[in-house]
N, CA and C of each residue as an Amber inpcrd file, in Angstrom:
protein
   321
  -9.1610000   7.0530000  18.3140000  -8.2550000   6.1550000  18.9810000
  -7.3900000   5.4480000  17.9470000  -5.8450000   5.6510000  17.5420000
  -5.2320000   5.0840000  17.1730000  -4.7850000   3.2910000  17.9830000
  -4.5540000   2.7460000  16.8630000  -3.6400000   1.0360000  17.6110000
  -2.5570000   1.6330000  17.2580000  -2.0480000  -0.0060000  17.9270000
  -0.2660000   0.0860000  18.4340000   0.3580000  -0.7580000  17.8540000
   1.0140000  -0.9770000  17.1390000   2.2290000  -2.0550000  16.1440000
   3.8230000  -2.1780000  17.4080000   3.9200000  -3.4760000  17.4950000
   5.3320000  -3.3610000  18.4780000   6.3680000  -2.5510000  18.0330000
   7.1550000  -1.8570000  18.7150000   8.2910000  -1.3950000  18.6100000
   9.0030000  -2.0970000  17.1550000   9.8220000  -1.1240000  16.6880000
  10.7610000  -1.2750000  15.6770000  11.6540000  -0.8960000  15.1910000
  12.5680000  -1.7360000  15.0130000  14.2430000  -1.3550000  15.0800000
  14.5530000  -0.7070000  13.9000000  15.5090000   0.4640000  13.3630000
  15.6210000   0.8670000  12.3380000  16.3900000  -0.1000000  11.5880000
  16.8540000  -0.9450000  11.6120000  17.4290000  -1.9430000  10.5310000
  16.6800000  -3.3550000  10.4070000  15.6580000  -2.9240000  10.5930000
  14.4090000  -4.7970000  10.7190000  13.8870000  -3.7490000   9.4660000
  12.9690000  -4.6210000   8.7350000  12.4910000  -4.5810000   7.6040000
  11.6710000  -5.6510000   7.7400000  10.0300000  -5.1630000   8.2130000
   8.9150000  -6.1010000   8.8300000   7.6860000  -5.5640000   8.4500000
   6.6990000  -7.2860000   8.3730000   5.2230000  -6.4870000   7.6670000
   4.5460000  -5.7820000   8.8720000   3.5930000  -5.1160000   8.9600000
   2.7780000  -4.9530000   9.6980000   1.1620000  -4.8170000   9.1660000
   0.1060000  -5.2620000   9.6730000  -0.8630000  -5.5920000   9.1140000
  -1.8920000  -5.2350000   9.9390000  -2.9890000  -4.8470000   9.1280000
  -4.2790000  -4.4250000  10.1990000  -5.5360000  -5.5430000   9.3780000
  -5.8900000  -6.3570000  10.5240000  -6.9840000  -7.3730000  10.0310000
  -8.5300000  -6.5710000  10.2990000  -8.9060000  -6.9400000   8.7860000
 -10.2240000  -5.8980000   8.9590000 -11.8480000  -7.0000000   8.9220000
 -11.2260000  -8.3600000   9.1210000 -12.0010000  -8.9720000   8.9110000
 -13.3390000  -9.1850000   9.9890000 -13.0750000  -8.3830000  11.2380000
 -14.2300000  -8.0310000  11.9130000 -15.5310000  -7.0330000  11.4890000
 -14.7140000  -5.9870000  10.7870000 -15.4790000  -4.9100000  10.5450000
 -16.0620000  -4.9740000   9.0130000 -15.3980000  -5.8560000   8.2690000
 -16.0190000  -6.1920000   6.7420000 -16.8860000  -7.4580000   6.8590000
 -16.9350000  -8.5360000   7.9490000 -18.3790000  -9.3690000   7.7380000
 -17.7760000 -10.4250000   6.6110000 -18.8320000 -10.3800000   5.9590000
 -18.6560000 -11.0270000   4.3920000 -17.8440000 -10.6150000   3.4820000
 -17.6910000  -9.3790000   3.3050000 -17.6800000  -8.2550000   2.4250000
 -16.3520000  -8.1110000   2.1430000 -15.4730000  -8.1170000   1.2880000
 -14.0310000  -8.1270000   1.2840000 -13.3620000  -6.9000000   0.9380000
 -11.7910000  -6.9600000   1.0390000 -11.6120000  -5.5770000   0.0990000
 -11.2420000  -5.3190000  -1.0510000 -11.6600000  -4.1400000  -1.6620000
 -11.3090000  -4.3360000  -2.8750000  -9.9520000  -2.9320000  -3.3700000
 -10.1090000  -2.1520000  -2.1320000  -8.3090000  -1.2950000  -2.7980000
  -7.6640000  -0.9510000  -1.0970000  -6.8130000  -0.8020000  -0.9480000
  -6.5120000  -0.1820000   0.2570000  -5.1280000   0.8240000  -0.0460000
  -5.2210000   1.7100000   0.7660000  -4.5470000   3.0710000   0.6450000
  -4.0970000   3.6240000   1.7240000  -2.4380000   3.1710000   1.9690000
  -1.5540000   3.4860000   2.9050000  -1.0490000   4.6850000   3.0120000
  -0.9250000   5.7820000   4.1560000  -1.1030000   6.8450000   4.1580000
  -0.0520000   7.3030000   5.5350000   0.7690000   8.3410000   5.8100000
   1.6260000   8.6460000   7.0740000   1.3610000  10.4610000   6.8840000
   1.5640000  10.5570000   8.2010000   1.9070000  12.0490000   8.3130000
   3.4490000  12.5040000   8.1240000   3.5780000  13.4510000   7.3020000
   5.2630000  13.0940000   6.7770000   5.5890000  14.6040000   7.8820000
   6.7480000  14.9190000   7.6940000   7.7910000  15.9790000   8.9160000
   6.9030000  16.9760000   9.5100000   5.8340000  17.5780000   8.4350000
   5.2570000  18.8360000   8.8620000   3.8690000  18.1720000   9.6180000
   3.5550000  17.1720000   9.4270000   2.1710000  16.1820000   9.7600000
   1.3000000  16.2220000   8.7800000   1.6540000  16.1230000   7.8460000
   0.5220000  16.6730000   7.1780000   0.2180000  15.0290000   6.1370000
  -0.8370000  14.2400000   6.6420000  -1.1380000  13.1650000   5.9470000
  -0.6540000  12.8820000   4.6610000   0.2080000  11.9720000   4.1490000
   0.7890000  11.7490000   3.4490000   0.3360000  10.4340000   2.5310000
   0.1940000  10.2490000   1.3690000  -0.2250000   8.6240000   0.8520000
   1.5110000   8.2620000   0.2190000   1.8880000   6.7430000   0.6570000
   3.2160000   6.0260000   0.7350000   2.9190000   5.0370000   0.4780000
   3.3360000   5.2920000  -1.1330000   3.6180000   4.1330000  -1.7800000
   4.5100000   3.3810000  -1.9130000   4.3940000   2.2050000  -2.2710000
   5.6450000   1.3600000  -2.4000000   6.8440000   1.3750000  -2.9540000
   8.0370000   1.3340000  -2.0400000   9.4250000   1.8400000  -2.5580000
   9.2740000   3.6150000  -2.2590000   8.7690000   4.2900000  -1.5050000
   8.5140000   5.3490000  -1.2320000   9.0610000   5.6130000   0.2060000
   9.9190000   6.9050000   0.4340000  10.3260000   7.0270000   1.6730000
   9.8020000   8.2390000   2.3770000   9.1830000   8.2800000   3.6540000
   8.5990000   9.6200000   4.5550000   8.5950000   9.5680000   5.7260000
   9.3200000  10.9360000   5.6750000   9.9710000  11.3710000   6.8710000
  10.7440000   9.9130000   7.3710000  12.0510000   9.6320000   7.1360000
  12.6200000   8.5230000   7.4250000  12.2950000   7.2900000   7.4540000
  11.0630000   6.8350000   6.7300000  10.9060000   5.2600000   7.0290000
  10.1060000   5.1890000   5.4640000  10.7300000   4.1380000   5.0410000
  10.1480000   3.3230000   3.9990000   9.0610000   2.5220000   3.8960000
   8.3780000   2.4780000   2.7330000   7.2200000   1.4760000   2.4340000
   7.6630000   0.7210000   1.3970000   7.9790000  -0.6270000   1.6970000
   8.9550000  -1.4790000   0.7550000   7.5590000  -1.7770000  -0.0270000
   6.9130000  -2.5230000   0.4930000   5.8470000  -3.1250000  -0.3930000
   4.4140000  -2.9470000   0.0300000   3.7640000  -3.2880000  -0.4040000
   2.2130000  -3.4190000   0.0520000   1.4800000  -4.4650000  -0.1550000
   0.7590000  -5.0940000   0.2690000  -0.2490000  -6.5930000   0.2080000
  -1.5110000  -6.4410000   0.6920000  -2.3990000  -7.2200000  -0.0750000
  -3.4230000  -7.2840000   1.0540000  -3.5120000  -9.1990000   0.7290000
  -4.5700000  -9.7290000   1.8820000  -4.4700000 -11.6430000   2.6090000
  -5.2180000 -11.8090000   1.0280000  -4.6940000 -13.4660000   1.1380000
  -5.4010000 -13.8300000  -0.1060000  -7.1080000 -13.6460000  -0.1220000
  -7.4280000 -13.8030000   1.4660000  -8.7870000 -13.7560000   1.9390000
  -9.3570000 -12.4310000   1.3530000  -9.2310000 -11.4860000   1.0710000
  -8.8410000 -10.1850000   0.7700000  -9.2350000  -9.5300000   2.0450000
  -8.9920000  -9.9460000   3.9540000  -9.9360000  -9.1340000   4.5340000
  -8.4050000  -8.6310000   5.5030000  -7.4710000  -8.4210000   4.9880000
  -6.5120000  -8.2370000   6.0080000  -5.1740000  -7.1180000   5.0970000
  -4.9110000  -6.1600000   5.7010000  -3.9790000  -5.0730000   4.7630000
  -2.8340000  -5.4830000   5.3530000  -1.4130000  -5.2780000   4.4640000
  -0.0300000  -5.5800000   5.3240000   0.2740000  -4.5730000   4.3640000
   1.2730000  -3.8170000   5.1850000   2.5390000  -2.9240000   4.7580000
   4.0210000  -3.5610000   5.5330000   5.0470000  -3.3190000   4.4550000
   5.9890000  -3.6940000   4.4420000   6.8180000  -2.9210000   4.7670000
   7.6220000  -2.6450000   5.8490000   8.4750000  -1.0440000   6.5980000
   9.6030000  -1.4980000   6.2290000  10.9030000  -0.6620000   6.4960000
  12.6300000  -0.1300000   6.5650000  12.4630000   0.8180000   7.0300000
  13.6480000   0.7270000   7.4270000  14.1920000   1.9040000   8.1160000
  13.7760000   2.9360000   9.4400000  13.4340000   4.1950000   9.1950000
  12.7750000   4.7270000  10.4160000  13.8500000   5.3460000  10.9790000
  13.3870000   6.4100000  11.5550000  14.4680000   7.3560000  12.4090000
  14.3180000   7.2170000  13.6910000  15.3150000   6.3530000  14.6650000
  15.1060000   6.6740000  16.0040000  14.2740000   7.0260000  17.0430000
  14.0100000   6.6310000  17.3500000  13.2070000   7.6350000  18.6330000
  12.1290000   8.6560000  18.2150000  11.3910000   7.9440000  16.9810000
  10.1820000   8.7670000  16.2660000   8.9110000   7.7230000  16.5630000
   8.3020000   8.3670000  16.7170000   6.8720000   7.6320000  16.2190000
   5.9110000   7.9140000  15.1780000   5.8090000   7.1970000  14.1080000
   4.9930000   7.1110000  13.1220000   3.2710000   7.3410000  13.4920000
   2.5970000   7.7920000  12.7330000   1.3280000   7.6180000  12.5940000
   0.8030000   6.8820000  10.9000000   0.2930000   5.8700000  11.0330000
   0.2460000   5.3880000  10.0010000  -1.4390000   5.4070000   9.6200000
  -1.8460000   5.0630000   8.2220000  -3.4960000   5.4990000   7.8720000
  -3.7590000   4.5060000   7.1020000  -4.6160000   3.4020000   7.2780000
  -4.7890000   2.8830000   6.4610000  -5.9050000   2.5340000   5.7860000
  -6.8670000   3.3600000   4.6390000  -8.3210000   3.6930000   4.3080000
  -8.7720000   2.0860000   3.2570000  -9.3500000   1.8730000   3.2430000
 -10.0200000   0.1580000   2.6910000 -10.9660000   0.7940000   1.8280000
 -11.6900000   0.1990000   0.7560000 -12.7590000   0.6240000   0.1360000
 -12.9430000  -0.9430000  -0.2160000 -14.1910000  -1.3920000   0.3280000
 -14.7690000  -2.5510000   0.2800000 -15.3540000  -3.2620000  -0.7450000
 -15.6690000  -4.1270000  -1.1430000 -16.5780000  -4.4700000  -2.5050000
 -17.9510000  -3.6400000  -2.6720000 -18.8120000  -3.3160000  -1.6620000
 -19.6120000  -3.0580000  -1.8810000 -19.3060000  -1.3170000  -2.3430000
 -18.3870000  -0.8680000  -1.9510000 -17.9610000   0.5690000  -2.4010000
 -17.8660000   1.3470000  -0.8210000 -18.1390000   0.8470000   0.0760000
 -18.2460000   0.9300000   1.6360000 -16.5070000   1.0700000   1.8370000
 -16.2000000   2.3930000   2.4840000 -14.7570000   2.7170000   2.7460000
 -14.7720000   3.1510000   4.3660000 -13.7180000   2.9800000   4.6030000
 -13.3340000   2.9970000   6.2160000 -11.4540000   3.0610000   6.3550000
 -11.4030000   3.7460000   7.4930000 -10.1040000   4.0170000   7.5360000
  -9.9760000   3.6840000   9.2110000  -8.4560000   3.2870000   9.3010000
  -7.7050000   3.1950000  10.6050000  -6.4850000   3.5050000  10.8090000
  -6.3180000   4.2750000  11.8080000  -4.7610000   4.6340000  12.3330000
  -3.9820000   3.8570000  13.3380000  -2.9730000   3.8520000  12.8060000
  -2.0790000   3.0740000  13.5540000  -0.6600000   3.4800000  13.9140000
  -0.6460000   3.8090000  15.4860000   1.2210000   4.3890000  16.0330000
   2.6060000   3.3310000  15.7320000   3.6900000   3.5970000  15.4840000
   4.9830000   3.0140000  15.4070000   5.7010000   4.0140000  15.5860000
   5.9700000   2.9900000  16.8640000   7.4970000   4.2060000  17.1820000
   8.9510000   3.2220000  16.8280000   9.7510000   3.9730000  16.3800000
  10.8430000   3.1880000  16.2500000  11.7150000   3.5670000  16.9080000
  12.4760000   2.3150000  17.5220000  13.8540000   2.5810000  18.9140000
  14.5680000   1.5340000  18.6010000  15.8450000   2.2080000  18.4390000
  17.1520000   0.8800000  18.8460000  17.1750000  -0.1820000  19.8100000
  16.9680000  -1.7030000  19.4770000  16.7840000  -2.8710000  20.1660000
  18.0810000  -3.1590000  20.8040000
């Protein structure tokens, strides 16, 4: 089961963030690794200042708390929807991943 990030306009340039602080407890993170399926689908890792299949990854963050990931978007092609991946590797060395849809449409 993928989540859902609101709609997004190809000229907004907005964070989007997956809070992992349910599923880490105590336990914080210690790397996280942003990831898309690029034209052919084929899982992609998108790094910062990196562009696939039409949409940018300006930056990357994670909360000072360390329990919350944000990626930083541009751009985006129309009437696409993204699949986005975002894998955590925890302090304790405990890794977990989540997907997340964005579709982008003219507002």
């Amino acid at each position: 089961m993928s989540f859902r990030w609101p709609n997004k306009d190809p000229d907004e340039q907005l964070d989007y963030s997956i809070d992992w602080s349910r599923f880490l407890g105590t336990a914080t993170i210690s790397s996280v690794v942003w990831s898309i399926n690029n034209s052919s689908g084929v899982k992609t890792t998108i790094r910062g200042g990196a562009t696939v299949n039409g949409i940018q990854n300006v930056s990357q963050t994670q909360s000072s708390d360390n329990q919350t990931a944000t990626i930083n978007l541009g751009s985006g092609t129309n009437n696409t929807e993204y699949t986005f991946f975002c894998r955590i590797t925890d302090n304790s060395g405990s890794q977990a991943e989540r997907s997340v849809k964005l579709k982008v449409r003219e507002k």
